[in-house]
Structures are given as structure tokens and as C-alpha cells.
CSV table of N, CA and C in Angstrom, one decimal:
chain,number,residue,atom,x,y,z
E,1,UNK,N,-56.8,55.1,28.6
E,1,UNK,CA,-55.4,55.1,28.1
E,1,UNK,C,-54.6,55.7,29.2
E,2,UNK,N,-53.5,55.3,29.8
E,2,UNK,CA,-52.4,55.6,30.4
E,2,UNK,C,-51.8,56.8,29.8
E,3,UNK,N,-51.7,58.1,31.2
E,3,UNK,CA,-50.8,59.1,30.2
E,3,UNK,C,-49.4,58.3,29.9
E,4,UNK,N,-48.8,58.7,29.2
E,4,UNK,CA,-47.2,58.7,27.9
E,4,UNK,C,-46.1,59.0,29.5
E,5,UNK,N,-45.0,58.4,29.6
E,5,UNK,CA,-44.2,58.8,30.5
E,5,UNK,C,-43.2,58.0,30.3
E,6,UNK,N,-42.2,58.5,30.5
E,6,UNK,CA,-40.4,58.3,30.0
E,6,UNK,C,-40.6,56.4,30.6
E,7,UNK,N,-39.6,56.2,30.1
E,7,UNK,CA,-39.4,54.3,30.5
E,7,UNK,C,-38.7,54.4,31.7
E,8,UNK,N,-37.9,55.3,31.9
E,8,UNK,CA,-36.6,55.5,32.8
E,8,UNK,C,-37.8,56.0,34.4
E,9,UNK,N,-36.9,56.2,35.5
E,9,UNK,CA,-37.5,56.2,36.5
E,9,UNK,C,-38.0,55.5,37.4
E,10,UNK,N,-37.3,53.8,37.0
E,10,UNK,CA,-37.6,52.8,37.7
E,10,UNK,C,-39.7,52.8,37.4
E,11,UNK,N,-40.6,52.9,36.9
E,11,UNK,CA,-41.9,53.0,36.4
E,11,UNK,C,-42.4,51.3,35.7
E,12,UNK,N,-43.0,51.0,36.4
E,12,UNK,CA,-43.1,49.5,36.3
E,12,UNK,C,-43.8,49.9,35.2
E,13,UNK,N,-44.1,49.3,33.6
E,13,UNK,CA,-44.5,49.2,32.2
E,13,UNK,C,-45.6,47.4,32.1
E,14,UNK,N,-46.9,47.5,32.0
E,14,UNK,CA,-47.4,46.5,32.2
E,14,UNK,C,-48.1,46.6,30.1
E,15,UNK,N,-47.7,45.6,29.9
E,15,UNK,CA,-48.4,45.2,28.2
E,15,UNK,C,-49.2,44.0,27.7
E,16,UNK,N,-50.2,44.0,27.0
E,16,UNK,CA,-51.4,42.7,26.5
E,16,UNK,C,-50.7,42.4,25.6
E,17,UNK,N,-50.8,41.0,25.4
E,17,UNK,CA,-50.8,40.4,24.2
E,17,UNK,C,-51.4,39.5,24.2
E,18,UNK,N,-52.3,39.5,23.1
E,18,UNK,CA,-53.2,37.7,22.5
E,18,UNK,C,-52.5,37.1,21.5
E,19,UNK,N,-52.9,36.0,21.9
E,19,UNK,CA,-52.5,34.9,20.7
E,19,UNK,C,-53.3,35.1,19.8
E,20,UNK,N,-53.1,33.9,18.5
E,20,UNK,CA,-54.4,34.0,17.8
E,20,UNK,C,-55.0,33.2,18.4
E,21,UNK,N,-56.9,33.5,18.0
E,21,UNK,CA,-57.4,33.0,18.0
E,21,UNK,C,-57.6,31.9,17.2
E,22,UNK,N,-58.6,31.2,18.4
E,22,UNK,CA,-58.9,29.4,18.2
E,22,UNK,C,-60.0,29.4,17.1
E,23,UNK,N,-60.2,28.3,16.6
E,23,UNK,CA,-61.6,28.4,15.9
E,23,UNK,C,-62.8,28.5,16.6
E,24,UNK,N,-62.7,28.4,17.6
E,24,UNK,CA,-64.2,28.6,18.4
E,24,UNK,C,-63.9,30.1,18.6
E,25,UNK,N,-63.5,30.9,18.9
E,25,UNK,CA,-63.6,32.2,19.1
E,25,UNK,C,-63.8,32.9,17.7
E,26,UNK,N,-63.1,32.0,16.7
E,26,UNK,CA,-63.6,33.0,15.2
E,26,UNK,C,-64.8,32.8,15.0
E,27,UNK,N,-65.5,31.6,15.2
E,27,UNK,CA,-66.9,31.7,15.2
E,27,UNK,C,-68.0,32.5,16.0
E,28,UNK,N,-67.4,32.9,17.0
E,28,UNK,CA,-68.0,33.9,18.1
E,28,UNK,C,-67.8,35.0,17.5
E,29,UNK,N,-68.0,35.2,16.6
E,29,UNK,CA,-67.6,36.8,15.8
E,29,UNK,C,-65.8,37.4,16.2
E,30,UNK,N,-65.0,36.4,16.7
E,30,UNK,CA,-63.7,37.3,16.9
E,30,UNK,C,-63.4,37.9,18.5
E,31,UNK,N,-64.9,37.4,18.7
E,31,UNK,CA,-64.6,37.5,20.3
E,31,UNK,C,-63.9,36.4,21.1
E,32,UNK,N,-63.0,36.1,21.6
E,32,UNK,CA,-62.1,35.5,22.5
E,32,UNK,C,-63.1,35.2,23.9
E,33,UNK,N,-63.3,34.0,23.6
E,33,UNK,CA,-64.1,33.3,25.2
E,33,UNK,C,-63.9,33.2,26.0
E,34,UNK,N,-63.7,33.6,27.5
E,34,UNK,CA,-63.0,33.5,28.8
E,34,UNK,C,-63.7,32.5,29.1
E,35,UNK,N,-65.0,31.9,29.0
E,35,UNK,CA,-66.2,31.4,29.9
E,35,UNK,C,-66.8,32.0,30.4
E,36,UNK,N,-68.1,31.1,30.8
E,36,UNK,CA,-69.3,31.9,32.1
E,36,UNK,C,-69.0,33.1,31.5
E,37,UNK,N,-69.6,33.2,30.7
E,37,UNK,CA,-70.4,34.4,29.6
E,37,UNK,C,-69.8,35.5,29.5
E,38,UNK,N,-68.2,35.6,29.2
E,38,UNK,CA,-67.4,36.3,29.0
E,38,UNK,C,-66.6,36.1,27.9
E,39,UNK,N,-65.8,37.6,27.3
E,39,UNK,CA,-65.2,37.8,26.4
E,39,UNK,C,-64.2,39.1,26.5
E,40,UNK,N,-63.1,39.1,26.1
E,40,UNK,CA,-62.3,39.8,25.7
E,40,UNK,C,-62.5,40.4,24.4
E,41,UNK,N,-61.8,41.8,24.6
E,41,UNK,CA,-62.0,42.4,23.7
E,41,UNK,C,-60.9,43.7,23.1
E,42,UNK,N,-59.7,43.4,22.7
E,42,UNK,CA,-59.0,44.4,22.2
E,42,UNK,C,-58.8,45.9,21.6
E,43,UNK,N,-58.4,46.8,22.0
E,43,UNK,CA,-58.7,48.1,21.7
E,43,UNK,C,-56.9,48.5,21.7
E,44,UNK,N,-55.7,48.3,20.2
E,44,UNK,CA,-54.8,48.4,20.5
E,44,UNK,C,-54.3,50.3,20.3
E,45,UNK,N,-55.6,50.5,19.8
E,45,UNK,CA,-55.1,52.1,19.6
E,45,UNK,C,-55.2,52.9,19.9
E,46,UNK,N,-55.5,52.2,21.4
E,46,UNK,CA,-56.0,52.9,22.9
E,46,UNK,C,-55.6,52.9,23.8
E,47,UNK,N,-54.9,51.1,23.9
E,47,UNK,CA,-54.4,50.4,24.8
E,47,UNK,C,-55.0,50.1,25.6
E,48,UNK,N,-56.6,50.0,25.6
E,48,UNK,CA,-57.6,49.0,26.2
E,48,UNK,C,-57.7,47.8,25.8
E,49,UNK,N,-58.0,46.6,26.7
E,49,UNK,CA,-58.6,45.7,26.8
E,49,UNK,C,-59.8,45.6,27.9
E,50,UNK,N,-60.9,45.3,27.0
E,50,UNK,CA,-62.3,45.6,27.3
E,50,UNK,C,-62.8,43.7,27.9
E,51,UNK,N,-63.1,43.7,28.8
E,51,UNK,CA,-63.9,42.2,29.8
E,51,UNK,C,-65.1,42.6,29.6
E,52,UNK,N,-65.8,41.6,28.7
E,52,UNK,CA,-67.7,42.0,28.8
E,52,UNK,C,-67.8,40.5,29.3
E,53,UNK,N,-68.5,40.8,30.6
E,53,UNK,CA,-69.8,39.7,31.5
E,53,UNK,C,-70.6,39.7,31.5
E,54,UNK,N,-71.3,38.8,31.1
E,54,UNK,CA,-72.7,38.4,30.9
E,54,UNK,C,-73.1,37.6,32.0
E,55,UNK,N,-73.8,38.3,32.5
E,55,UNK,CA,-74.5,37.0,33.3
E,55,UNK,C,-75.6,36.2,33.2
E,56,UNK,N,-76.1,35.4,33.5
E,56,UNK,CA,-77.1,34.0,32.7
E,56,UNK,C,-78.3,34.8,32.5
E,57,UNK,N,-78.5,36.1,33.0
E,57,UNK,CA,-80.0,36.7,32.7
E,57,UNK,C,-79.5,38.0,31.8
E,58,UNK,N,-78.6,38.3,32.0
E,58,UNK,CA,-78.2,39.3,30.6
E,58,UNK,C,-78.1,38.6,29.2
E,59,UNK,N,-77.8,37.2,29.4
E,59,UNK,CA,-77.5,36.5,28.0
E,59,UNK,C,-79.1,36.9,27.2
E,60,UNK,N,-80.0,37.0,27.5
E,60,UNK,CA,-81.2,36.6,27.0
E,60,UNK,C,-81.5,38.4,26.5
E,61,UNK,N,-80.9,39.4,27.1
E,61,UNK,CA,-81.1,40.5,26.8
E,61,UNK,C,-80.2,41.6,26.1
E,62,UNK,N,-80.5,41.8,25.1
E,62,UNK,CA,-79.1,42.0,24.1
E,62,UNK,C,-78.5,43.2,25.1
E,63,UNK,N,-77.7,43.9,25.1
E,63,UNK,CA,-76.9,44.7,25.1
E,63,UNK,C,-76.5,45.6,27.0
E,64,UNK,N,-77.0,44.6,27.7
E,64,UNK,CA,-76.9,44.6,29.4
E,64,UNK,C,-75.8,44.0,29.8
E,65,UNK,N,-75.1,43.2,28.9
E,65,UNK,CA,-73.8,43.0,29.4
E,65,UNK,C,-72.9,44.1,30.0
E,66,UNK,N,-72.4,43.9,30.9
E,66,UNK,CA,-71.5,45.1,31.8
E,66,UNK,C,-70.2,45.0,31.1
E,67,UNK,N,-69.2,45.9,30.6
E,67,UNK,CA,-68.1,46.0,30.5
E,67,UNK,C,-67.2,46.6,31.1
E,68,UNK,N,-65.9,46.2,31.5
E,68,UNK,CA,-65.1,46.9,32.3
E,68,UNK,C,-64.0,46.9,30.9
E,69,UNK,N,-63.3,48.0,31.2
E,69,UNK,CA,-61.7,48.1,30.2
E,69,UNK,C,-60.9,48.6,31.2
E,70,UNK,N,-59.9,48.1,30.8
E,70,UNK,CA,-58.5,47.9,31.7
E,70,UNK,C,-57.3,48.9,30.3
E,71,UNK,N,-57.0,49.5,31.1
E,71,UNK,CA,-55.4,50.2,30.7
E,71,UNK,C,-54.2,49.9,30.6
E,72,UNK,N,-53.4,49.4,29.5
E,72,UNK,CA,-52.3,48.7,29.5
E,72,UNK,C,-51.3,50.0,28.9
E,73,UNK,N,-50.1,49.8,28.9
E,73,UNK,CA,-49.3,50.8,28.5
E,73,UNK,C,-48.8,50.5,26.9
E,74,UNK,N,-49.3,49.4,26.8
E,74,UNK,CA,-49.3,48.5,25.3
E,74,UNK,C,-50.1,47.4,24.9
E,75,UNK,N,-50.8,47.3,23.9
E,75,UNK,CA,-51.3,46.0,23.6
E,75,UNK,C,-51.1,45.8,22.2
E,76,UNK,N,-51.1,44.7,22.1
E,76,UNK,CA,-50.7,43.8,21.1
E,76,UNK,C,-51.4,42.7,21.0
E,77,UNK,N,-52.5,43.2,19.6
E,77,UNK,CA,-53.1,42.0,19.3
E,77,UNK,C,-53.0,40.8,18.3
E,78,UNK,N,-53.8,39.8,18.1
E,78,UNK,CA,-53.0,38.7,17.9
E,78,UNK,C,-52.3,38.4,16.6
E,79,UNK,N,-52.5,39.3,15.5
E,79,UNK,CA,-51.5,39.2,14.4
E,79,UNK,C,-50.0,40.2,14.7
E,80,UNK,N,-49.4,40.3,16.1
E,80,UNK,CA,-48.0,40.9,16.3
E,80,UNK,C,-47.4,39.9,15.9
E,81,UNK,N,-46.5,40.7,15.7
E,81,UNK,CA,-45.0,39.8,16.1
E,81,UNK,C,-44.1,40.0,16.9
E,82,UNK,N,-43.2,39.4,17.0
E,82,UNK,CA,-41.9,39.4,18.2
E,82,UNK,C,-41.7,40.4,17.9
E,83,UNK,N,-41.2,40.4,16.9
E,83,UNK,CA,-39.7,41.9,16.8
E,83,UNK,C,-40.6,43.1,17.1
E,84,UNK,N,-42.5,43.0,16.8
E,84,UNK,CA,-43.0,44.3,17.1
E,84,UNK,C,-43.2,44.5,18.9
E,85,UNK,N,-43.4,43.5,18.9
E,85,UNK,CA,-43.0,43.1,20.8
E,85,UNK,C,-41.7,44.0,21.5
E,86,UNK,N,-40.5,42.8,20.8
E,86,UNK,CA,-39.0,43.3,21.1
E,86,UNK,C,-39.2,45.4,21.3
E,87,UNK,N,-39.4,45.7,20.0
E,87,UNK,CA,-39.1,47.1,19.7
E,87,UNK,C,-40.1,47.9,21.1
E,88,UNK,N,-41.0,47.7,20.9
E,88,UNK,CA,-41.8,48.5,22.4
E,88,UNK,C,-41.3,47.7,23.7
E,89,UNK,N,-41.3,46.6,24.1
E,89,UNK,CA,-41.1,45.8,25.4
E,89,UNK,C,-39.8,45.8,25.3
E,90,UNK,N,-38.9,45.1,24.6
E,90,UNK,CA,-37.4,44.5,25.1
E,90,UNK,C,-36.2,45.6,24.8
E,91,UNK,N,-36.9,46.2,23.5
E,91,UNK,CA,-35.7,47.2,23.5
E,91,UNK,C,-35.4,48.5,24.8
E,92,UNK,N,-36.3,48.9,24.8
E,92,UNK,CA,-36.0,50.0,26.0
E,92,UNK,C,-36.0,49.5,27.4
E,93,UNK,N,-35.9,48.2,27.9
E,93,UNK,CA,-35.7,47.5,28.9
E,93,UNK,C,-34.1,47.4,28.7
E,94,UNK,N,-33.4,47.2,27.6
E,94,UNK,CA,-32.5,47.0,26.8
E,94,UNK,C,-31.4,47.8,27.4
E,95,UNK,N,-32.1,49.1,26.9
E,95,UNK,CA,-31.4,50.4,26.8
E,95,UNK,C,-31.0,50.9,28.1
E,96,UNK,N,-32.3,51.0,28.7
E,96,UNK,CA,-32.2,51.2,30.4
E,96,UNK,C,-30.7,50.4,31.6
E,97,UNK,N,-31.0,49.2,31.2
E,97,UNK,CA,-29.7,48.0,31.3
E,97,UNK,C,-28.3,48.6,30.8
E,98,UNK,N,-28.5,49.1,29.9
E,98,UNK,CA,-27.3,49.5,28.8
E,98,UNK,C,-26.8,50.8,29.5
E,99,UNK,N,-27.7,51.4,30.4
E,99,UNK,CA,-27.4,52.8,31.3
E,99,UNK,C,-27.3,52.5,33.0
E,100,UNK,N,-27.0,51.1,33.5
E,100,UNK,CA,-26.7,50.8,34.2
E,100,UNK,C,-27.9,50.6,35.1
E,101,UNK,N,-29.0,50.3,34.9
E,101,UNK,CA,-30.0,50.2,35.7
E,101,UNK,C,-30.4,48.7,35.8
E,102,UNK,N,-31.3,48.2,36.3
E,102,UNK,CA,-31.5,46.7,35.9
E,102,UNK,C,-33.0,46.7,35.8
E,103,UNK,N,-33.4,45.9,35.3
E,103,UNK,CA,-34.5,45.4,34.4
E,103,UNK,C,-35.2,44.3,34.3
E,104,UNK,N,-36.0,44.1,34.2
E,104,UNK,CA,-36.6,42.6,34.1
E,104,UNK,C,-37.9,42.6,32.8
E,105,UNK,N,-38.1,41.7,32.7
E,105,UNK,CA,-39.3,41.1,31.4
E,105,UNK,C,-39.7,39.9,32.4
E,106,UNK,N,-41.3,40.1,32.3
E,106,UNK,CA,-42.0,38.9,32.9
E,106,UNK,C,-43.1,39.0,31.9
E,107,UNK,N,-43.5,37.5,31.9
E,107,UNK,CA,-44.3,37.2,31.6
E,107,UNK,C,-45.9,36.1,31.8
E,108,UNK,N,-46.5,36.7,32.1
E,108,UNK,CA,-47.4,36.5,33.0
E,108,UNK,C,-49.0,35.4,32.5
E,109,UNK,N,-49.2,34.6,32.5
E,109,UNK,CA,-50.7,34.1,31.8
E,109,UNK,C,-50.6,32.5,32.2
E,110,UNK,N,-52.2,32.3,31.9
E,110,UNK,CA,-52.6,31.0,32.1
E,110,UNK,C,-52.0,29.9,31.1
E,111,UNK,N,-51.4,28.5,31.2
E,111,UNK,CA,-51.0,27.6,29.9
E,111,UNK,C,-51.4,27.7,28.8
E,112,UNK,N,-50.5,27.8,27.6
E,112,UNK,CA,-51.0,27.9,26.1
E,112,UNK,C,-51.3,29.0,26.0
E,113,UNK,N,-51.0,30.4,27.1
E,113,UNK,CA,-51.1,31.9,26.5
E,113,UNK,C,-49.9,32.5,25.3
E,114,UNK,N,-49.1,31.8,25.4
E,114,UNK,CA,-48.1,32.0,24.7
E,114,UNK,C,-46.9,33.4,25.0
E,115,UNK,N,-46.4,32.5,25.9
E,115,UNK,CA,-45.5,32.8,27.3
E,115,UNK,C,-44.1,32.7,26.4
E,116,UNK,N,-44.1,31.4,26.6
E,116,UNK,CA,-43.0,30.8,25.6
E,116,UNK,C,-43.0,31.3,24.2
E,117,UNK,N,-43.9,31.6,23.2
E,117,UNK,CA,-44.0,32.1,22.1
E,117,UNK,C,-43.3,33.8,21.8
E,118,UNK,N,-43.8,34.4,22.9
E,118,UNK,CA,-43.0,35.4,23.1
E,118,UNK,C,-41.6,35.8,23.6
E,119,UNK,N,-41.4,35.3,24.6
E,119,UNK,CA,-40.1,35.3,25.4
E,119,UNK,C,-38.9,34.6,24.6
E,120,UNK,N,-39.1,33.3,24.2
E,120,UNK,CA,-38.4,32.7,23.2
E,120,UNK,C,-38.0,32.4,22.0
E,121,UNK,N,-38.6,31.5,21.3
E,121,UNK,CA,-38.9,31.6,20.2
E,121,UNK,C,-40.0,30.3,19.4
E,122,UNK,N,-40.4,30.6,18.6
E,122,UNK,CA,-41.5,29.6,18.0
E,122,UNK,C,-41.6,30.3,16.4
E,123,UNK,N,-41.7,28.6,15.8
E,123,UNK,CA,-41.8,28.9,14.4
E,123,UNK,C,-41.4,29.6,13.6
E,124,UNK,N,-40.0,30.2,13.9
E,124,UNK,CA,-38.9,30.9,13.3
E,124,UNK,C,-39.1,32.4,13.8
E,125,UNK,N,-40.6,32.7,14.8
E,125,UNK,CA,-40.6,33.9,14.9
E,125,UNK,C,-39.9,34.3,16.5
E,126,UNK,N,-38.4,34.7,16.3
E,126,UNK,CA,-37.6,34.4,17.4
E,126,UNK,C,-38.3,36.0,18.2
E,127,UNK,N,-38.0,35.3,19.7
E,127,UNK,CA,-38.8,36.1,20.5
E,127,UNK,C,-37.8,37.1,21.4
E,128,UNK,N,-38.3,37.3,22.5
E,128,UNK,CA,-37.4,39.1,23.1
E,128,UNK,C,-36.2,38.4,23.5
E,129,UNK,N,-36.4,37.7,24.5
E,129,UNK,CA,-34.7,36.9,24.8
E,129,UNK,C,-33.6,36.8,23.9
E,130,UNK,N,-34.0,36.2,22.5
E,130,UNK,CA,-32.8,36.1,21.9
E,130,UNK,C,-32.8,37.8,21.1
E,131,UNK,N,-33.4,38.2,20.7
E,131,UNK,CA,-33.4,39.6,20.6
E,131,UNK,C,-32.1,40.3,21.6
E,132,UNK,N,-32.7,40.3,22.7
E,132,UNK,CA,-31.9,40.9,24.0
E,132,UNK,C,-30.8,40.3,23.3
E,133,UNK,N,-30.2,39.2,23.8
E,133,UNK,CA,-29.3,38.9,23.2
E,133,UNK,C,-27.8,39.2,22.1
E,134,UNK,N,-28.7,39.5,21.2
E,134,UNK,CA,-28.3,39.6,19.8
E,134,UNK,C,-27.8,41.6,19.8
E,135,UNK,N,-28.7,42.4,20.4
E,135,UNK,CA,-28.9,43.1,20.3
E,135,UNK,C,-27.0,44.0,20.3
């Protein structure tokens, strides 16, 4: 976990979010498939996301898979929503803007990460942009 530190300060703020899962990953017990014998693994009340690799001679031996966890300053797993998004990411980007600083929101992932789902809007669940916006 990342120590806690003010938003202000120009401090670049990096956050996870999964989509939901596919049906092939619910059947993997909930684990999310990368390929070539990997899986994601969420920890949002930590703000880890855990990468376990398996490599083709670990598959055969239970529990030699290597894990790495990575530290985000947020995550958000796949039943969030926007506005819970908005409130941690967009609002205090928001605020900071609103105190004369400038700001940005990026969003970062491979197709069908749900880029657009968040930033915009989908399925009535309107996302940070129009948030910003509105605000």
C-alpha cells in the first residue's frame, strides 16, 4: 500500500479498475486470465493488484506460482461504479482545477478494458467526463 498524501502538490495519482468479468474467468474461480499462465488478482482494501505466473512447470505443481503485487493509490474492482470512480479520481482533479492548477485524467488499457465505460458513459452509468462537467 502507498503511504496517504494530500492530492495537491502536482503528485501524479495512478488507480486500477477491472471490468467485469467474462464467463471464462468466472469459471477460473474469479480469477481474471491474462494468458501464458497468468492471472490477476485484486486486493481493493489494500490497493494491491496481485500478477500470479505460472510457468508451464509450475502449472503441474500447486502453489510455486510466483506473485508480484503492484501498489496503486486506488483500485476498484469490477462491481464499481462511475460516480464511485468520479468521487476518488474526478472529483479532487476537480477541485485542484477549481484552485487554479491544471489536471488531467488518463486512461490507460488494452481494447474492451473499458476506457470508454469509464471516462464517458455506458448503459446509463454516466462516467467522469460528464461528471466533470456537470459538477
Amino acid at each position: 500500500r502507498l503511504p496517504q498524501q494530500s492530492t495537491s502538490a502536482g503528485r501524479l495519482r495512478v488507480f486500477a479498475r477491472a471490468r467485469p468479468m467474462e464467463t471464462e474467468a468466472l469459471r477460473n474461480n474469479g480469477r481474471a486470465s491474462t494468458g501464458c499462465g497468468r492471472s490477476l488478482e485484486l486486493y481493493p482494501e489494500s490497493d494491491v493488484v496481485r500478477l500470479t505466473c505460472e510457468t508451464e512447470a509450475q502449472l503441474f505443481v500447486p502453489g510455486l506460482a510466483e506473485n508480484r503485487d503492484f501498489g496503486f493509490d486506488g483500485v476498484f474492482p469490477e462491481n464499481s461504479d462511475n460516480e464511485a470512480v468520479f468521487e476518488q479520481v474526478g472529483r479532487p482533479v476537480l477541485e485542484e482545477c477549481l484552485n487554479g492548477y491544471n489536471g488531467t485524467i488518463l486512461a490507460y488499457g488494452q481494447t474492451g478494458t473499458g476506457k470508454t465505460h469509464s471516462l464517458l458513459e455506458d448503459s446509463g452509468d454516466v462516467g467522469i467526463w460528464p461528471r466533470l462537467t456537470e459538477s
